[in-house]
Structures are given as C-alpha cells and as structure tokens.
C-alpha cells in the first residue's frame, strides 16, 4: 500500500511526484493516457527510417520565476536551446509580424485605418480611464486596452475562434491572466524602444531539442528510479470518501479493478471529472456547478512533407473566421531535431466543442477541408504531402464564461473541506495555466505534504 496517490501525469502531477520522490516519499501516479506529459507531451512518428516529432500545439518555455527556470534547466542537464521567436498573423489576406513591425503594419493597414485606431484608443482612455467605466467582460477589457477598432482588427476574431463564443460572453479574467500588461501603449513602447515587460511579447524562449515532452519524459525516468511508480493507461473509477476525507480510490488498470487507500491524494485530472467520480455523490448544488463549467476541445492535423521548409515562422495565427483552423506551426523552426533533414512538417490546430462538426470529421475530411488554403497561400501542394495524422483532445481549455467564477467557487469550497486532498494543475484547478505555472503548483503541493508530514 502506497501512501501518496497522484492523479494525472502532466507537468503538474509529474513535478509533484518528482519533488516528493526526491524527498524520500513513496507513492503512485495514475495516468489515463498511454504516454505521460499531458498537454505538453511530444509525439513521435516514424516513417521509413525518418522520424518526425510534434508537440500537441508547440510549447515555448518561459518563466519569470527563476527557481522554476533553473529547476527545468537542471532536469534537462541544460539540453535545451534558445529560440528566437518568429510569429505571424494572417489577417484579411496579409501577413503581420508579431510583435508588430511598425513599417509593415502601416503599409498593410494604410493611413486612414491607422488614424482610426489612434482615435478609438483615445476614446477608450476617456471612457475607461477618465470616466472609470467598470470592466465586466473580456470585450470591454480589450477595448479599454487597445481601443475598439484595433481590438476588432486583431484580437476579438481570434479569441472568438478559440473559445467558440462572443467576447461579450467571456470573463475579463482570461485577459488579465493571459495578456497581462499588453495594451496599445505597451505595443507602441515595444515597437519604438524595444521596452518589453509583457510575457506575450517575449522575443526569445527556451525549447528542449526533442520537443517539450523531453522535460516530462526525463522527469518520468527520474521518478521511476525511486519508490514512486507511474502507471499509464490507468484511471480512477470511484473516489470513496467519508467524513471529509478521501478514504479509498478504485481504479482500472489493464481491465482489472484495484483499489488504494492513500494518506494524501493530489489530483490534476479535470475538476469536473473528479466531482463526477465521488462516492457518495456530492450535494446537488456542487453537481450543478460542476455541470456548468465548460471545456473547449482541440483537433489536430499533423502533415509530414517532402519539402525542406514551408515558412521561417514557428507559429502563424489565422484569426479570420472563414479559415477553419486557428493556428499552424512548423516544428522544424523550434528545433531542427523535430524533422529529418530536407523534410518538414506542419501542425494545424482547430478549436472545437466536443461533438461539433470539426470534432466529428475524419482525417480525410479535415485534410480536404484544409489543403486548399495551404495551396492558395503557396505553402505546399498535394504532391508534397508524405502522410497526415489526426488526433483530438478534450479538456484543453477551461472556458472562462461570465459566471465561471461563481460555479468554481462553489466546487472549491466543497473540495477544500477534504483534509487529505490537494487539487492542482490546469484541468485540476480549472485554471488556464502555462507549463511553468502547473509545475509550480505541483512543487508547492509536494512541499505542503512534506510540511504536513514532518
Ligand atoms: C495548444 C496548446 C499550446 C500550449 N502552448 C504552451 C506554451 O507555448 N507554453 C506553455 O508553457 N504552455 C503551453 N500550453 C499549456 C500547457 O500545455 C499546460 O499548462 C500544461 O500541460 C498543464 O499541465 P497540467 O499537468 O496542469 O495539465 P495536463 O497537461 O492537462 O495534464 C493532466 C494529465 O491528467 C491526465 N488525466 C486526465 N484525466 C485523467 C483521469 N481520469 N485519470 C488519470 N489521468 C487523467 C491527462 O491525460 C494528463 O496527462 C499549451 C497548451 C495547449 C493546449
């Protein structure tokens, strides 16, 4: 019988396991998927002696937290590279660098539109700064920072594609967490003087040579040399509790049902799934709050190409709604080890609800839907395509709808009453984290247990 149980082997669960195991604790990590790493794993495709790799949506590593930065650096033994960011947006048939290149933007937009952007920004200063209009939606937040016309030009379209709903229905928390510090003013400062305090404008980032998953594969290997064990293709089916304590977890492993009575449980699986597995069932108020939290899913198409290179960019964003995908990435431009020499690959990301049109399409249908766009943009032709692969993910984005906080607080109050439960990570906390933030949560959860048991 092991003392500590961690649910989910993504960045949060693994970093928690690593911290506990290196402090002499024993325990198990249960992972539903066949491979560890969560949303930050890297997948390998072998094609006749050629190896192609892709992240599930490429992951740049950036953290202002020096401890987390050197923590990962030590894990990778410094085997990660500095990559100069190269990102573009394709809007109304024109390419725009990101962060903005003033001359190019001016040439593409024209004088009249530029003046309109400036006037609208000044209007937003009057409304939101001088008259202090209260910000209640994501749309209002973005209008206040950029002015209405610039926000509509390059932010609201893409946001609505990602979330599948109007910016009026999204909570401003999402902007506060994700594009904190970004505004018309900060973009101009960065453009003219290179002054940059905003995470989303960072010019260089770290990347492990063999994909972001290398971080988590290395952590997994380290954990497996200790008294901590990781079980893949394994997941909980019943979380039995009594008197505000998790007593027993029933789980499925290779078609067998087993159980464990952990002293401490750390969950990084979707919070809504955790609630649905609890036995006895939580009160109806909690079940309803959980039902009201929504998750956005993603579909991916990975195309391998008999072509040296498609673009010089790592990412290109496609905000226009008539284009079915939201973003493409060329993995070779992150690290040359991601594709064989003289070959390349493109990862295409589609944002979707589970069971909507894109979700239900098979790989041929998605390929045929998308290929004409790439041929039109002169990226590649049908004859350049070697193979294509199709995969899907649920629970990718916790949706910050206007009332998400109310529902989340109800669930948090209930879960916080369990004395031996800590819930962490992006799905576990229903929080839109990056890798570094999930790793930090994992380490902090481990430290809490270490302090409790000292
Ligand atoms: C397209 C995309 C691009 C991204 N780009 C970046 C980036 O550039 N930089 C960055 O820092 N971050 C990026 N992120 C965010 C990053 O992926 C997450 O912050 C990170 O993976 C969160 O780690 P986590 O452990 O909290 O959750 P997850 O990675 O979701 O891990 C949760 C784990 O729990 C497992 N699980 C789920 N249900 C069960 C169950 N019932 N039983 C057992 N196990 C279960 C899952 O299989 C998974 O392994 C990106 C994310 C996406 C989707």
XYZ file of C-alpha atoms and ligand atoms in Angstrom:
507
model
C 0.000 0.000 0.000
C 1.456 3.341 -1.055
C 0.966 6.472 0.974
C 0.616 9.097 -1.737
C -1.576 8.996 -4.814
C -1.265 11.456 -7.682
C -3.918 11.518 -10.407
C -2.625 12.624 -13.827
C 0.947 12.622 -15.158
C 1.015 16.020 -16.839
C 3.501 18.759 -15.834
C 1.684 19.365 -12.506
C 1.361 15.721 -11.424
C 4.892 14.815 -12.535
C 6.620 17.751 -10.855
C 4.710 16.942 -7.654
C 5.849 13.302 -7.911
C 9.428 14.339 -8.583
C 9.562 16.656 -5.573
C 8.034 14.047 -3.248
C 10.123 11.135 -4.525
C 13.364 13.106 -4.260
C 12.443 13.769 -0.622
C 12.128 10.049 0.072
C 8.344 9.658 -0.201
C 6.753 6.662 -1.896
C 3.585 6.681 -3.926
C 1.911 6.109 -7.270
C 0.865 8.256 -10.198
C -2.122 7.087 -12.263
C -2.236 8.326 -15.855
C -5.196 7.639 -18.135
C -3.248 8.134 -21.360
C -0.714 5.697 -22.813
C 2.015 8.355 -22.533
C 2.932 10.822 -19.791
C 3.328 14.595 -20.273
C -0.313 15.692 -20.559
C -0.925 18.544 -22.991
C 2.834 19.176 -23.002
C 3.853 15.797 -24.379
C 5.689 15.338 -27.684
C 4.564 12.662 -30.134
C 6.918 10.753 -32.432
C 6.006 9.478 -35.918
C 8.309 7.006 -37.682
C 8.100 6.884 -41.490
C 10.573 4.525 -43.200
C 13.658 5.481 -41.196
C 12.540 9.106 -40.926
C 11.456 10.435 -37.537
C 9.077 13.381 -37.234
C 8.132 14.863 -33.869
C 5.416 17.249 -32.809
C 4.122 18.779 -29.598
C 0.355 18.927 -29.161
C 0.437 22.567 -30.107
C 4.050 23.698 -29.742
C 5.143 24.806 -26.282
C 7.598 27.619 -25.671
C 9.045 27.609 -22.184
C 9.190 30.950 -20.493
C 9.083 31.711 -16.803
C 9.802 34.844 -14.836
C 10.226 32.534 -11.823
C 13.995 31.919 -11.668
C 13.572 28.890 -9.398
C 11.305 27.110 -11.929
C 13.623 28.067 -14.763
C 16.707 26.582 -13.119
C 14.652 23.592 -11.878
C 13.897 22.614 -15.501
C 17.399 23.521 -16.638
C 18.811 21.055 -14.086
C 16.360 18.344 -15.113
C 17.346 18.700 -18.770
C 21.025 18.980 -17.878
C 20.958 22.246 -19.875
C 19.973 20.369 -23.043
C 17.590 22.998 -24.260
C 18.089 25.677 -26.833
C 17.357 29.390 -27.044
C 14.938 30.044 -29.862
C 14.325 33.464 -31.396
C 10.624 33.819 -31.706
C 9.158 34.246 -35.156
C 5.389 34.586 -35.202
C 2.982 35.998 -37.759
C -0.677 36.701 -38.108
C -2.508 36.290 -41.408
C -5.319 38.846 -41.422
C -7.539 39.695 -44.399
C -5.036 38.113 -46.797
C -1.975 39.960 -45.423
C 0.849 38.898 -43.113
C 1.674 40.826 -39.945
C 4.705 40.180 -37.746
C 4.068 39.643 -34.053
C 5.202 41.648 -32.084
C 4.199 44.336 -34.549
C 6.686 45.710 -37.049
C 5.547 49.360 -37.407
C 6.538 49.903 -41.024
C 4.995 46.654 -42.219
C 1.819 47.233 -40.197
C 1.456 50.765 -41.539
C 1.984 49.561 -45.134
C -0.638 46.816 -44.703
C -3.208 48.857 -42.824
C -2.929 52.278 -44.510
C -3.091 55.814 -43.117
C -6.868 56.094 -42.669
C -7.196 52.880 -40.631
C -4.127 53.817 -38.537
C -5.715 57.193 -37.660
C -8.973 55.401 -36.764
C -7.048 53.026 -34.442
C -5.447 56.031 -32.665
C -8.739 57.951 -32.312
C -10.512 54.875 -30.941
C -7.706 54.298 -28.462
C -8.028 57.883 -27.194
C -11.808 57.340 -26.865
C -11.142 54.247 -24.753
C -8.807 56.248 -22.491
C -11.644 58.736 -21.901
C -14.255 56.016 -21.250
C -12.230 53.587 -19.143
C -9.532 55.713 -17.513
C -11.068 59.179 -17.116
C -14.718 58.095 -16.557
C -13.630 54.766 -14.960
C -16.276 52.624 -16.712
C -16.449 49.256 -14.943
C -14.994 46.337 -16.943
C -17.264 43.320 -16.810
C -16.446 41.328 -19.953
C -13.388 40.300 -21.936
C -14.601 42.557 -24.770
C -14.666 45.604 -22.506
C -11.212 44.747 -21.156
C -9.726 44.522 -24.630
C -11.493 47.677 -25.851
C -10.109 49.517 -22.805
C -6.539 48.455 -23.572
C -6.480 48.806 -27.377
C -9.490 50.852 -28.494
C -12.435 49.279 -30.274
C -11.201 49.178 -33.893
C -7.701 47.771 -33.219
C -9.175 45.171 -30.837
C -11.690 44.114 -33.501
C -8.935 44.025 -36.133
C -6.598 41.556 -34.457
C -7.895 40.276 -31.116
C -11.612 39.622 -30.970
C -11.765 37.432 -34.124
C -9.074 35.062 -32.925
C -10.461 34.976 -29.389
C -13.915 34.051 -30.676
C -12.379 31.302 -32.806
C -10.503 29.852 -29.823
C -13.464 29.971 -27.450
C -16.372 29.447 -29.843
C -18.317 32.285 -28.222
C -18.598 36.048 -28.340
C -16.032 38.155 -26.421
C -19.065 39.644 -24.643
C -19.676 36.242 -23.007
C -16.093 35.802 -21.766
C -14.862 36.851 -18.346
C -12.111 39.544 -18.217
C -10.042 37.186 -16.001
C -8.837 35.440 -19.123
C -7.241 38.628 -20.431
C -5.871 39.525 -17.009
C -4.137 36.151 -16.753
C -3.051 35.671 -20.340
C -2.249 39.048 -21.805
C -1.446 40.889 -18.619
C 0.418 44.119 -19.332
C -0.414 44.074 -23.039
C -2.023 47.261 -24.358
C -1.892 49.759 -27.243
C 0.674 51.647 -25.178
C 2.903 48.629 -24.341
C 2.877 47.516 -28.001
C 3.961 51.019 -29.121
C 6.693 51.096 -26.426
C 7.964 47.706 -27.556
C 7.766 48.760 -31.217
C 9.651 52.044 -30.807
C 12.070 51.429 -27.953
C 12.179 47.629 -27.567
C 10.898 48.040 -23.985
C 9.127 44.853 -23.097
C 7.720 43.690 -19.761
C 4.979 41.524 -21.252
C 5.185 37.731 -21.431
C 3.371 37.540 -24.773
C 5.896 39.919 -26.423
C 8.996 37.976 -25.325
C 11.493 37.605 -28.209
C 13.404 34.508 -27.050
C 12.214 31.336 -25.379
C 13.640 28.004 -24.282
C 12.873 24.767 -26.089
C 14.114 21.210 -25.436
C 15.847 19.866 -28.570
C 13.489 16.890 -28.934
C 10.269 18.707 -28.156
C 8.696 19.984 -24.976
C 7.807 16.422 -23.926
C 11.505 15.782 -23.290
C 11.115 17.660 -19.984
C 8.382 15.308 -18.807
C 9.940 12.107 -20.164
C 13.098 12.988 -18.193
C 11.084 13.684 -15.033
C 9.252 10.362 -15.556
C 12.551 8.471 -15.870
C 13.876 10.094 -12.690
C 10.701 9.262 -10.764
C 10.839 5.623 -11.856
C 14.248 5.171 -10.234
C 12.661 5.909 -6.816
C 9.925 4.425 -4.627
C 7.362 6.305 -6.693
C 5.761 4.445 -9.611
C 3.854 5.696 -12.668
C 1.054 3.603 -14.186
C -0.084 4.535 -17.685
C -3.449 3.514 -19.195
C -4.755 3.611 -15.618
C -7.536 5.772 -14.226
C -9.801 6.147 -11.195
C -13.383 4.885 -11.432
C -14.598 5.653 -7.891
C -13.405 8.149 -5.287
C -14.802 6.929 -1.993
C -14.999 9.456 0.824
C -16.310 9.754 4.347
C -16.176 12.473 6.986
C -14.374 14.959 4.705
C -11.605 12.513 3.953
C -10.849 10.572 0.773
C -10.718 7.003 2.048
C -10.263 4.807 -0.974
C -9.819 5.078 -4.739
C -10.959 2.333 -7.064
C -9.072 2.375 -10.316
C -8.876 0.467 -13.563
C -5.608 -0.983 -14.763
C -5.493 -3.314 -17.768
C -9.172 -4.240 -17.392
C -8.652 -5.071 -13.719
C -10.267 -3.080 -10.928
C -7.948 -2.421 -7.993
C -8.041 -0.068 -5.060
C -5.740 2.032 -2.956
C -6.146 3.770 0.398
C -3.853 6.777 0.172
C -2.933 9.048 3.038
C -2.741 12.006 0.681
C -4.250 12.461 -2.757
C -3.153 15.059 -5.289
C -5.462 15.395 -8.263
C -4.544 17.038 -11.554
C -7.371 15.447 -13.559
C -10.271 17.659 -14.754
C -12.037 19.020 -11.682
C -15.430 18.168 -13.211
C -14.366 14.543 -13.718
C -13.115 14.323 -10.130
C -16.517 15.522 -8.891
C -18.333 13.005 -11.104
C -16.325 10.094 -9.622
C -17.016 10.945 -5.980
C -18.894 8.371 -3.975
C -21.206 9.184 -2.210
C -22.229 11.800 -4.784
C -21.623 15.422 -3.750
C -24.720 17.572 -2.957
C -26.812 18.623 -5.974
C -25.554 22.239 -5.731
C -21.991 21.001 -6.338
C -23.028 18.686 -9.186
C -24.887 21.541 -10.890
C -21.956 23.936 -10.515
C -19.670 21.285 -11.998
C -22.065 20.686 -14.915
C -21.965 24.399 -15.680
C -18.177 24.505 -16.179
C -17.344 24.113 -19.861
C -14.198 22.845 -21.607
C -13.076 23.669 -25.105
C -11.510 20.837 -27.115
C -8.979 20.731 -29.927
C -8.490 18.713 -33.107
C -5.040 18.495 -34.704
C -3.799 17.528 -38.148
C -0.097 16.800 -38.461
C 1.190 16.766 -42.059
C 4.657 15.483 -42.963
C 6.117 16.988 -46.138
C 8.747 16.226 -48.756
C 9.840 19.823 -48.620
C 12.809 21.495 -46.999
C 10.852 24.231 -45.283
C 7.414 25.905 -45.554
C 7.930 29.163 -43.674
C 10.524 30.823 -41.451
C 7.974 31.049 -38.635
C 7.293 28.904 -35.624
C 3.632 29.925 -35.468
C 1.201 31.596 -37.857
C -2.177 32.671 -36.498
C -5.333 32.795 -38.621
C -7.967 34.960 -36.916
C -10.344 35.208 -39.924
C -13.441 33.140 -39.337
C -13.641 31.843 -42.950
C -10.440 29.831 -42.354
C -11.296 26.607 -40.483
C -8.100 26.363 -38.421
C -6.719 28.830 -35.869
C -3.001 28.281 -35.919
C -0.276 26.361 -37.732
C 3.260 25.588 -36.571
C 6.334 24.350 -38.347
C 8.093 22.157 -35.765
C 11.462 22.365 -37.515
C 11.593 26.066 -36.688
C 11.549 25.223 -32.966
C 14.350 22.672 -33.177
C 15.939 21.099 -36.220
C 15.668 17.712 -34.497
C 11.879 17.787 -34.883
C 12.076 16.856 -38.601
C 14.538 14.886 -40.764
C 16.954 16.803 -42.966
C 15.348 18.127 -46.161
C 11.876 17.299 -44.855
C 9.475 19.304 -42.756
C 6.056 19.129 -41.115
C 3.101 21.335 -40.262
C 0.855 21.010 -37.223
C -2.601 22.504 -37.709
C -4.819 23.349 -34.731
C -8.618 23.527 -34.878
C -10.618 24.821 -31.913
C -13.860 22.983 -31.344
C -16.544 21.775 -28.948
C -16.691 18.081 -28.314
C -19.122 16.598 -30.847
C -19.388 19.604 -33.163
C -18.727 19.486 -36.925
C -14.902 19.595 -36.875
C -14.745 17.138 -33.952
C -16.786 14.571 -35.897
C -14.816 14.849 -39.163
C -12.467 12.023 -40.073
C -8.879 12.717 -41.017
C -9.514 12.692 -44.796
C -12.362 15.201 -44.422
C -10.232 17.572 -42.325
C -7.313 17.260 -44.726
C -9.515 18.005 -47.765
C -11.132 20.940 -45.939
C -7.733 22.491 -45.162
C -5.487 21.679 -48.135
C -6.958 24.340 -50.488
C -5.951 27.098 -48.033
C -2.333 25.926 -47.999
C -2.237 25.573 -51.790
C -3.679 29.077 -52.177
C -1.066 30.512 -49.787
C 1.682 28.656 -51.695
C 2.752 26.766 -48.572
C 2.720 23.296 -50.097
C 0.980 21.248 -52.759
C -0.811 17.909 -52.501
C 2.194 16.277 -54.177
C 4.496 17.480 -51.329
C 2.458 15.591 -48.708
C 4.020 12.385 -47.353
C 1.448 11.428 -44.718
C -1.040 13.048 -42.394
C -2.142 12.154 -38.887
C -5.186 13.212 -36.964
C -5.716 13.405 -33.202
C -8.154 15.003 -30.770
C -8.057 16.263 -27.176
C -10.825 17.003 -24.691
C -10.442 19.262 -21.612
C -7.920 21.509 -23.399
C -9.175 24.967 -22.436
C -11.151 25.738 -19.256
C -13.757 28.186 -20.557
C -13.874 31.448 -18.591
C -17.532 32.235 -19.210
C -19.021 35.211 -17.377
C -20.312 33.070 -14.492
C -17.452 30.531 -14.312
C -16.062 32.008 -11.096
C -19.322 31.602 -9.207
C -19.525 27.911 -10.152
C -15.844 27.301 -9.476
C -16.038 28.866 -6.009
C -18.918 26.542 -5.067
C -16.850 23.494 -6.072
C -13.663 24.799 -4.444
C -15.428 25.368 -1.124
C -16.625 21.763 -1.187
C -13.290 20.210 -2.217
C -11.341 22.347 0.260
C -13.239 20.630 3.071
C -11.403 17.337 2.365
C -8.435 17.157 4.693
C -6.242 14.858 2.554
C -6.950 16.278 -0.901
C -4.947 18.821 -2.906
C -6.062 19.647 -6.435
C -3.614 21.226 -8.848
C -2.847 21.972 -12.490
C -4.731 23.329 -15.462
C -7.558 20.774 -15.536
C -7.403 20.114 -11.783
C -7.940 23.764 -10.850
C -9.844 24.837 -13.973
C -7.198 27.474 -14.486
C -5.630 28.494 -17.788
C -2.031 27.782 -16.782
C 1.160 27.530 -18.778
C 3.686 24.745 -18.118
C 5.699 26.781 -15.617
C 2.602 27.586 -13.548
C 1.471 23.944 -13.467
C 4.986 22.851 -12.464
C 4.980 25.428 -9.681
C 1.613 24.155 -8.416
C 2.991 20.591 -8.398
C 6.079 21.576 -6.417
C 4.011 23.629 -3.953
C 1.588 20.727 -3.377
C 4.534 18.438 -2.616
C 6.015 20.990 -0.202
C 2.665 21.231 1.580
C 2.621 17.455 2.128
C 6.254 17.438 3.237
C 5.472 20.142 5.813
C 2.317 18.331 6.961
C 4.131 15.059 7.479
C 7.331 16.420 9.035
C -2.272 24.020 -27.933
C -1.573 24.339 -26.647
C -0.439 25.119 -26.662
C 0.226 25.424 -25.479
N 1.351 26.192 -25.533
C 2.049 26.418 -24.407
C 3.269 27.140 -24.467
O 3.706 27.589 -25.530
N 3.951 27.321 -23.303
C 3.497 26.825 -22.103
O 4.203 26.980 -21.095
N 2.334 26.176 -22.018
C 1.590 25.958 -23.132
N 0.411 25.260 -23.065
C -0.137 24.900 -21.749
C 0.432 23.594 -21.175
O 0.166 22.526 -22.055
C -0.254 23.335 -19.852
O -0.051 24.427 -18.996
C 0.254 22.106 -19.129
O 0.248 20.968 -19.938
C -0.655 21.879 -17.931
O -0.169 20.796 -17.178
P -1.125 20.063 -16.164
O -0.378 18.951 -15.568
O -1.698 21.094 -15.280
O -2.347 19.509 -17.047
P -2.324 18.499 -18.283
O -1.171 18.739 -19.147
O -3.685 18.587 -18.881
O -2.148 17.085 -17.576
C -3.217 16.403 -16.930
C -2.937 14.915 -17.025
O -4.011 14.191 -16.393
C -4.363 13.075 -17.203
N -5.743 12.694 -16.915
C -6.885 13.315 -17.297
N -7.953 12.649 -16.828
C -7.459 11.598 -16.113
C -8.071 10.563 -15.365
N -9.399 10.465 -15.253
N -7.275 9.656 -14.757
C -5.902 9.729 -14.845
N -5.294 10.686 -15.553
C -6.059 11.623 -16.173
C -4.172 13.576 -18.620
O -4.061 12.511 -19.541
C -2.871 14.400 -18.464
O -1.747 13.588 -18.637
C -0.291 24.952 -24.237
C -1.432 24.166 -24.229
C -2.080 23.865 -25.414
C -3.309 23.007 -25.389
